[in-house]
Amino acid sequence: MIDPQPNCTDIFEQGLMPVDQALKKILSATPQLADYQIINIEHAKGRTLAESITAPFNVPQHNNSAVDGYAFHAIDIPTEGITKLTVIDSAYAGKANLTQINSGQCIRIMTGAIIPKDLDVVAMQEHVECYGTIISVDKRHKQGQNIRLAGEDIRQNETILPAGKFITPADIGLIACLGFAEIKVRRKLKIAIASTGNEVISIGANHSKEKIYDSNRYILYSALDRPDIEIINLGILEDNAETLLKQFKQSSLYADIIISSGGVSVGDADYTRTALKQSGTVDFWKIAIKPGRPLAFGSIGKSLFFGLPGNPVAVMVTFYQFVLPAIEQMLGIKNKVIAPLIKAKSEENIAKKPGRTEVVRGIIKQDNEGNCTVKTTGKQGSGILRSMSLANAFIILEHDRSTVKAGETVTVQTFSGLF
Ligand code: AMP
Ligand code: MG
């Protein structure tokens, strides 16, 4: 049984906002980027299409051979015994063969070569007997076999990729086979990140008893380090309303999203609250989630603002549960499952209070039959970043759930897809 490490937030509290309600509010306040940029397809992986792609021609353009072998007329396939056919020519990929081929004749054909007019069967070379320029075929050959039909992959005028498609290497292959060198993608999202706290110092600064190195900005930096995002690093901001106000206002002139960490819990929220009251519309929420209960969300000028908690694990949990879905919505990414939810059997009891979502860090395993089991990474304090580093998944214990008994099924969100 995991020690739940009691703390003051464990006292049952009324009026906490359920996770799904918070996410709904965030997404309904998140606009979609309208701007686009034209880029070479070589650099399009991980970007989002701003405009659908329509095929200017069929792919393949012509019926062609799927194998190396011999092409002939289906009427020459015998019902019994064998038929001998004379090989009169060859067809190679990249060069059309215009020879007239009659019944009783065939051509040697290579993979990808256009099937000459009227021929409607290709035999794999391994499936025919060959004696110099004569081959013998039998009844096992079938009309249409080993022929790739014109347009069987892509039809002319078909929309093959919709606007909003998150571009993968396969998509780039499709776009390339249609001959497009450049495409319209949504412009990069500009995201400003800041840490707050007088105790927080940058790597390289003098370490002393009262100071801690900044983990959060590096976590956020690496989580945002992807082709469709431009990161603006605001550094560490001191706990001072004026400084915060100045920085956030300045950033809102060019950032689509501003993300800060720390300074949103009751003890120190006054700085951010004072600052944010003057610079925009930001609400301070207490979300029914552990870890990550305090969260500030709203807008500063044209920017969306997320004030994440200070503890690094809470930063990661709130980032992946609330900020990433907003980022993907702003980029207009459609139909992409960020990280699928899967079911696994818990290997142990996990203490859980109903009335809030608990995001436990876990290690998921799959046996040879494909069954998944999961265990926790041990101590789950929101300041214990090793619980994230040891984990390969979030165990998501739903709002109404109470303590999980070993053997019960739980919902798991694997990190592959998230990270
Ligand atoms: P706060 O909400 O600002 O009171 O922060 C909560 C806890 O998280 C405190 O123990 C902070 O020292 C810690 N913390 C805040 N910011 C960071 C950071 N950037 N890196 C690591 N720990 C932090
Ligand atoms: Mg602080």
Coordinates of C-alpha atoms and ligand atoms in Angstrom, one line a residue:
M1 CA 0.0 0.0 0.0
I2 CA 1.4 3.4 -0.9
D3 CA 1.8 5.9 1.9
P4 CA -0.5 8.7 0.8
Q5 CA 1.8 11.3 2.4
P6 CA -1.0 13.3 4.0
N7 CA -0.8 17.0 3.6
C8 CA -3.2 20.0 4.1
T9 CA -4.7 19.7 0.6
D10 CA -6.0 16.2 1.6
I11 CA -8.6 17.8 3.8
F12 CA -11.8 17.5 1.9
E13 CA -12.5 20.8 0.3
Q14 CA -15.7 22.0 -1.2
G15 CA -15.9 23.9 -4.4
L16 CA -13.0 22.4 -6.3
M17 CA -13.4 22.4 -10.0
P18 CA -13.5 18.9 -11.6
V19 CA -10.8 18.2 -14.2
D20 CA -13.2 17.8 -17.1
Q21 CA -14.9 21.1 -16.3
A22 CA -11.6 22.9 -16.2
L23 CA -10.5 21.4 -19.5
K24 CA -13.8 22.4 -21.1
K25 CA -13.4 26.0 -19.9
I26 CA -9.8 26.1 -21.1
L27 CA -10.7 24.7 -24.6
S28 CA -13.7 27.0 -25.0
A29 CA -11.5 30.0 -24.4
T30 CA -8.7 28.7 -26.8
P31 CA -8.9 30.1 -30.3
Q32 CA -7.5 28.4 -33.4
L33 CA -4.6 30.0 -35.3
A34 CA -5.6 31.3 -38.6
D35 CA -2.1 32.2 -39.9
Y36 CA -0.2 29.9 -42.1
Q37 CA 3.3 29.6 -43.6
I38 CA 4.6 27.9 -46.7
I39 CA 7.4 25.4 -46.1
N40 CA 9.3 22.8 -48.0
I41 CA 7.9 19.3 -47.4
E42 CA 11.3 18.1 -46.1
H43 CA 10.7 20.2 -43.0
A44 CA 7.0 19.4 -42.6
K45 CA 7.1 16.6 -40.1
G46 CA 5.4 17.6 -36.9
R47 CA 3.6 20.6 -38.4
T48 CA -0.1 20.9 -39.2
L49 CA -1.7 21.3 -42.6
A50 CA -3.4 24.6 -43.0
E51 CA -5.0 23.6 -46.3
S52 CA -6.3 20.3 -47.5
I53 CA -4.3 18.5 -50.2
T54 CA -6.1 17.4 -53.4
A55 CA -4.7 14.9 -55.9
P56 CA -4.0 16.4 -59.3
F57 CA -3.7 12.9 -60.9
N58 CA -4.2 9.2 -60.1
V59 CA -1.6 7.3 -58.2
P60 CA -0.5 5.0 -59.7
Q61 CA -1.1 6.8 -63.0
H62 CA -1.4 3.5 -64.9
N63 CA -1.9 -0.1 -64.3
N64 CA 1.5 -1.5 -63.4
S65 CA 3.1 -4.7 -62.3
A66 CA 3.4 -5.6 -58.6
V67 CA 6.1 -8.2 -59.3
D68 CA 8.9 -9.2 -61.6
G69 CA 7.4 -11.8 -64.0
Y70 CA 5.5 -12.2 -67.2
A71 CA 2.5 -10.3 -68.5
F72 CA 0.0 -11.9 -70.9
H73 CA -3.7 -12.2 -71.8
A74 CA -6.0 -14.0 -69.4
I75 CA -7.6 -15.8 -72.3
D76 CA -4.3 -17.8 -72.6
I77 CA -4.8 -19.3 -69.1
P78 CA -5.6 -23.0 -69.7
T79 CA -8.5 -24.7 -68.0
E80 CA -6.4 -27.9 -67.8
G81 CA -2.7 -28.7 -68.5
I82 CA -0.3 -26.0 -69.6
T83 CA -0.1 -23.3 -72.3
K84 CA 3.2 -22.3 -73.8
L85 CA 3.7 -18.5 -74.5
T86 CA 6.5 -16.8 -76.4
V87 CA 8.3 -14.0 -74.7
I88 CA 8.6 -11.3 -77.4
D89 CA 9.8 -8.2 -75.4
S90 CA 10.5 -6.7 -72.0
A91 CA 8.9 -3.9 -70.0
Y92 CA 10.8 -1.9 -67.4
A93 CA 9.7 0.6 -64.8
G94 CA 10.1 4.1 -66.2
K95 CA 9.6 3.2 -69.8
A96 CA 6.3 2.5 -71.6
N97 CA 6.3 -0.6 -73.8
L98 CA 4.3 -0.1 -77.0
T99 CA 4.8 -3.5 -78.6
Q100 CA 1.5 -5.2 -79.8
I101 CA 1.2 -8.5 -77.9
N102 CA -1.1 -11.1 -79.3
S103 CA -2.7 -14.2 -77.8
G104 CA 0.0 -16.9 -77.3
Q105 CA 2.6 -14.2 -76.6
C106 CA 3.8 -12.6 -73.5
I107 CA 6.4 -10.1 -72.3
R108 CA 8.9 -10.1 -69.5
I109 CA 7.9 -7.4 -67.0
M110 CA 9.5 -5.8 -64.0
T111 CA 8.0 -4.4 -60.8
G112 CA 6.5 -1.0 -61.5
A113 CA 6.5 -1.3 -65.3
I114 CA 3.3 -0.1 -67.0
I115 CA 1.1 -3.1 -68.1
P116 CA 0.9 -2.9 -71.9
K117 CA -2.6 -2.4 -73.4
D118 CA -5.0 -5.4 -73.3
L119 CA -2.7 -7.5 -71.0
D120 CA -4.6 -8.4 -67.9
V121 CA -2.5 -11.0 -65.9
V122 CA 1.0 -11.0 -64.5
A123 CA 2.6 -14.2 -63.4
M124 CA 5.4 -14.0 -60.8
Q125 CA 8.6 -15.4 -62.4
E126 CA 8.8 -18.0 -59.6
H127 CA 5.4 -19.3 -60.7
V128 CA 6.2 -20.1 -64.3
E129 CA 8.5 -22.6 -66.1
C130 CA 10.8 -20.8 -68.4
Y131 CA 12.8 -22.4 -71.3
G132 CA 14.7 -19.6 -73.1
T133 CA 12.1 -17.5 -74.8
I134 CA 9.2 -19.8 -74.0
I135 CA 7.3 -20.0 -70.7
S136 CA 4.6 -22.4 -69.6
V137 CA 1.6 -21.3 -67.6
D138 CA -1.2 -23.3 -66.0
K139 CA -4.7 -22.9 -64.6
R140 CA -3.5 -21.5 -61.2
H141 CA -3.0 -18.0 -62.8
K142 CA -5.9 -15.6 -62.5
Q143 CA -7.1 -12.6 -64.4
G144 CA -5.9 -9.3 -62.7
Q145 CA -3.3 -11.0 -60.5
N146 CA -0.2 -9.0 -59.6
I147 CA -1.6 -5.9 -61.3
R148 CA -1.7 -2.6 -59.3
L149 CA -4.6 -0.6 -60.8
A150 CA -4.4 3.0 -61.8
G151 CA -5.8 5.2 -58.9
E152 CA -5.9 2.3 -56.4
D153 CA -3.8 4.4 -53.9
I154 CA -5.1 7.9 -54.7
R155 CA -7.8 9.0 -57.1
Q156 CA -7.5 12.2 -59.1
N157 CA -9.4 15.1 -57.4
E158 CA -9.6 13.2 -54.1
T159 CA -8.8 15.1 -50.9
I160 CA -6.1 12.9 -49.5
L161 CA -5.2 15.0 -46.5
P162 CA -7.5 17.4 -44.7
A163 CA -6.6 20.7 -43.2
G164 CA -5.7 20.1 -39.6
K165 CA -3.8 16.9 -40.3
F166 CA -0.7 16.5 -38.1
I167 CA 2.0 15.7 -40.6
T168 CA 3.7 12.3 -40.3
P169 CA 6.5 10.8 -42.5
A170 CA 3.8 8.8 -44.4
D171 CA 1.9 12.0 -45.2
I172 CA 5.1 13.6 -46.5
G173 CA 5.5 10.5 -48.8
L174 CA 1.9 11.0 -50.1
I175 CA 2.4 14.7 -50.7
A176 CA 5.7 14.0 -52.5
C177 CA 4.1 11.4 -54.8
L178 CA 1.7 14.1 -56.0
G179 CA 4.7 16.3 -56.8
F180 CA 4.2 19.1 -54.3
A181 CA 7.4 20.6 -53.1
E182 CA 5.9 23.1 -50.7
I183 CA 2.7 23.1 -48.6
K184 CA 0.8 25.5 -46.4
V185 CA 1.1 24.7 -42.7
R186 CA -0.1 26.6 -39.6
R187 CA 2.6 29.0 -38.4
K188 CA 4.5 28.1 -35.4
L189 CA 2.9 28.7 -32.1
K190 CA 4.9 31.2 -30.0
I191 CA 5.0 30.2 -26.4
A192 CA 6.7 32.2 -23.6
I193 CA 7.8 30.3 -20.5
A194 CA 8.9 31.7 -17.2
S195 CA 9.6 30.4 -13.7
T196 CA 8.8 32.4 -10.7
G197 CA 10.2 32.4 -7.2
N198 CA 12.9 34.3 -5.2
E199 CA 14.3 30.9 -4.2
V200 CA 14.7 29.7 -7.8
I201 CA 18.0 30.1 -9.6
S202 CA 19.2 29.2 -13.1
I203 CA 21.7 26.5 -13.8
G204 CA 25.2 28.2 -13.5
A205 CA 24.2 30.6 -10.7
N206 CA 25.7 30.1 -7.3
H207 CA 24.0 27.3 -5.4
S208 CA 23.3 28.1 -1.7
K209 CA 21.2 26.7 1.1
E210 CA 18.2 28.9 0.4
K211 CA 18.2 28.4 -3.3
I212 CA 17.0 25.7 -5.6
Y213 CA 17.8 25.2 -9.3
D214 CA 15.0 25.8 -11.7
S215 CA 13.6 22.5 -12.9
N216 CA 10.3 23.7 -14.3
R217 CA 11.6 25.9 -17.1
Y218 CA 13.8 23.1 -18.4
I219 CA 10.8 20.6 -18.2
L220 CA 8.6 23.0 -20.1
Y221 CA 11.3 23.8 -22.6
S222 CA 11.8 20.2 -23.5
A223 CA 8.1 19.4 -23.5
L224 CA 7.6 22.3 -25.9
D225 CA 10.7 21.6 -28.0
R226 CA 8.8 20.4 -31.2
P227 CA 8.7 21.6 -34.8
D228 CA 5.5 23.6 -34.5
I229 CA 6.4 25.7 -31.5
E230 CA 8.8 28.6 -31.1
I231 CA 9.8 29.0 -27.4
I232 CA 10.5 32.4 -25.8
N233 CA 12.4 31.9 -22.7
L234 CA 11.6 34.6 -20.1
G235 CA 13.9 33.2 -17.5
I236 CA 13.2 33.4 -13.8
L237 CA 10.9 36.2 -12.5
E238 CA 11.1 37.4 -9.0
D239 CA 8.1 37.3 -6.7
N240 CA 7.2 40.9 -7.3
A241 CA 3.9 42.1 -8.8
E242 CA 5.6 44.8 -10.8
T243 CA 8.2 42.5 -12.4
L244 CA 5.6 39.9 -13.3
L245 CA 3.2 42.5 -14.7
K246 CA 5.9 44.1 -16.9
Q247 CA 7.2 40.8 -18.2
F248 CA 3.7 39.3 -18.9
K249 CA 2.5 42.4 -20.6
Q250 CA 5.6 42.6 -22.8
S251 CA 5.3 38.9 -23.7
S252 CA 1.7 39.3 -24.6
L253 CA 2.7 41.5 -27.5
Y254 CA 4.2 38.5 -29.4
A255 CA 3.4 35.3 -27.6
D256 CA 0.3 33.2 -28.3
I257 CA 0.6 31.5 -24.9
I258 CA 2.4 32.5 -21.8
I259 CA 3.2 29.7 -19.3
S260 CA 4.6 30.4 -15.9
S261 CA 5.2 28.1 -12.9
G262 CA 5.0 28.8 -9.2
G263 CA 3.3 31.6 -7.4
V264 CA -0.3 30.5 -7.8
S265 CA -0.9 28.7 -4.4
V266 CA -2.7 30.6 -1.7
G267 CA 0.5 31.5 0.2
D268 CA 2.1 33.4 -2.6
A269 CA -0.7 34.0 -5.1
D270 CA -0.9 37.7 -4.2
Y271 CA 2.0 38.7 -6.4
T272 CA 0.6 37.0 -9.5
R273 CA -3.0 37.9 -8.5
T274 CA -2.1 41.6 -8.2
A275 CA -0.1 41.5 -11.4
L276 CA -2.7 39.6 -13.4
K277 CA -5.6 41.7 -12.2
Q278 CA -3.9 44.6 -13.9
S279 CA -2.8 42.9 -17.0
G280 CA -5.7 40.9 -18.2
T281 CA -8.5 38.5 -17.3
V282 CA -7.1 35.6 -15.3
D283 CA -9.0 33.3 -12.9
F284 CA -7.3 31.5 -10.1
W285 CA -8.8 28.0 -9.9
K286 CA -8.6 25.3 -7.4
I287 CA -8.9 22.1 -9.4
A288 CA -10.0 18.8 -8.0
I289 CA -6.7 17.2 -9.1
K290 CA -3.8 15.8 -7.3
P291 CA -1.1 16.9 -7.9
G292 CA -1.7 20.3 -9.4
R293 CA -4.6 21.8 -7.5
P294 CA -3.9 25.5 -8.0
L295 CA -3.9 26.8 -11.5
A296 CA -4.3 30.2 -13.0
F297 CA -5.9 30.5 -16.4
G298 CA -7.0 33.4 -18.6
S299 CA -5.8 35.9 -21.0
I300 CA -3.3 38.7 -21.0
G301 CA -3.8 41.0 -24.0
K302 CA -3.9 38.6 -27.0
S303 CA -2.1 35.8 -25.2
L304 CA -3.6 32.8 -23.3
F305 CA -2.1 32.6 -19.9
F306 CA -1.4 29.4 -17.8
G307 CA -0.1 29.9 -14.3
L308 CA 1.0 26.4 -13.3
P309 CA 1.8 25.3 -9.8
G310 CA 5.4 25.4 -8.6
N311 CA 6.1 21.8 -7.8
P312 CA 7.8 20.1 -10.8
V313 CA 5.5 17.1 -10.8
A314 CA 2.4 19.3 -10.6
V315 CA 3.8 21.3 -13.5
M316 CA 4.1 18.1 -15.6
V317 CA 0.7 16.8 -14.7
T318 CA -1.1 20.1 -15.3
F319 CA 0.9 20.7 -18.5
Y320 CA -0.1 17.4 -20.0
Q321 CA -3.7 17.4 -18.8
F322 CA -4.5 21.1 -19.5
V323 CA -1.9 22.9 -21.5
L324 CA -1.1 20.4 -24.2
P325 CA -4.7 19.9 -25.3
A326 CA -5.0 23.7 -25.6
I327 CA -1.8 23.9 -27.6
E328 CA -3.0 21.2 -30.0
Q329 CA -6.4 23.0 -30.3
M330 CA -4.7 26.3 -31.1
L331 CA -2.6 24.7 -33.8
G332 CA -5.9 23.2 -35.2
I333 CA -4.6 19.7 -35.0
K334 CA -7.5 17.4 -35.8
N335 CA -8.0 13.7 -35.0
K336 CA -4.8 13.1 -33.3
V337 CA -4.9 11.0 -30.2
I338 CA -2.4 12.7 -27.9
A339 CA -1.9 9.6 -25.8
P340 CA -4.4 6.8 -25.8
L341 CA -6.1 5.8 -22.5
I342 CA -5.6 2.1 -21.9
K343 CA -6.8 -0.3 -19.2
A344 CA -4.4 -2.2 -16.9
K345 CA -4.6 -4.3 -13.8
S346 CA -3.1 -2.6 -10.7
E347 CA -0.4 -4.8 -9.1
E348 CA -1.0 -3.1 -5.7
N349 CA -3.4 -1.2 -3.6
I350 CA -3.4 2.6 -4.3
A351 CA -4.9 5.0 -1.7
K352 CA -7.3 7.4 -3.3
K353 CA -9.9 9.8 -2.1
P354 CA -13.2 10.3 -4.0
G355 CA -13.9 13.8 -5.1
R356 CA -10.8 14.6 -7.1
T357 CA -8.8 13.1 -10.0
E358 CA -5.5 11.7 -8.9
V359 CA -2.7 11.3 -11.4
V360 CA -0.3 8.7 -10.1
R361 CA 3.0 8.0 -11.7
G362 CA 3.2 4.4 -12.8
I363 CA 5.2 1.7 -14.6
I364 CA 3.1 -0.2 -17.1
K365 CA 4.2 -3.7 -18.4
Q366 CA 2.7 -5.9 -21.0
D367 CA 2.9 -9.7 -21.0
N368 CA 3.3 -12.0 -24.0
E369 CA -0.5 -12.2 -24.3
G370 CA -0.8 -8.4 -24.4
N371 CA -2.3 -8.0 -20.9
C372 CA -1.2 -4.9 -19.1
T373 CA -0.4 -4.5 -15.5
V374 CA 0.7 -1.4 -13.7
K375 CA 2.4 -0.4 -10.4
T376 CA 3.2 2.9 -8.9
T377 CA 6.7 4.4 -8.8
G378 CA 6.5 4.6 -5.0
K379 CA 6.4 7.9 -3.2
Q380 CA 4.0 10.3 -4.9
G381 CA 4.7 13.7 -3.4
S382 CA 4.4 16.5 -5.9
G383 CA 7.9 17.6 -5.2
I384 CA 9.3 14.1 -5.9
L385 CA 10.3 14.5 -9.6
R386 CA 11.9 11.1 -9.6
S387 CA 8.4 9.7 -9.5
M388 CA 8.0 11.1 -13.0
S389 CA 11.4 10.0 -14.2
L390 CA 10.9 6.4 -13.1
A391 CA 7.4 6.3 -14.6
N392 CA 6.4 5.4 -18.2
A393 CA 2.7 6.2 -17.7
F394 CA 0.2 8.2 -15.7
I395 CA -2.3 6.1 -13.7
I396 CA -5.5 8.2 -13.9
L397 CA -7.7 7.6 -10.9
E398 CA -11.1 9.1 -11.8
H399 CA -12.9 11.8 -9.8
D400 CA -15.4 9.5 -8.0
R401 CA -13.1 6.5 -7.5
S402 CA -11.9 5.5 -4.0
T403 CA -8.9 3.4 -3.0
V404 CA -7.9 0.9 -5.6
K405 CA -7.4 -2.7 -4.6
A406 CA -4.7 -4.9 -6.1
G407 CA -6.1 -6.7 -9.1
E408 CA -8.6 -3.9 -10.0
T409 CA -8.6 -2.4 -13.5
V410 CA -7.3 1.2 -13.7
T411 CA -7.0 3.7 -16.6
V412 CA -3.5 4.4 -17.8
Q413 CA -2.1 7.1 -20.1
T414 CA 1.3 6.0 -21.4
F415 CA 4.0 8.6 -21.9
S416 CA 4.7 7.4 -25.5
G417 CA 2.5 9.9 -27.4
L418 CA 2.9 12.5 -24.7
F419 CA 6.7 12.9 -24.6
Ligands
AMP1 P1 5.0 28.0 -5.2 O1 3.7 27.6 -5.7 O2 5.6 29.1 -5.9 O3 4.9 28.2 -3.7 O4 6.0 26.7 -5.3 C1 5.7 25.5 -4.7 C2 7.0 24.7 -4.6 O5 7.6 24.4 -5.8 C3 8.0 25.4 -3.7 O6 8.6 24.4 -2.9 C4 9.0 25.9 -4.8 O7 10.3 26.1 -4.3 C5 8.9 24.9 -5.8 N1 9.3 25.4 -7.1 C6 8.7 26.6 -7.6 N2 9.3 26.9 -8.8 C7 10.2 25.9 -9.1 C8 11.0 25.6 -10.2 N3 11.1 26.4 -11.2 N4 11.8 24.5 -10.1 C9 11.8 23.7 -9.0 N5 10.9 23.9 -8.0 C10 10.1 25.0 -8.0
MG2 MG 6.9 30.5 -5.4

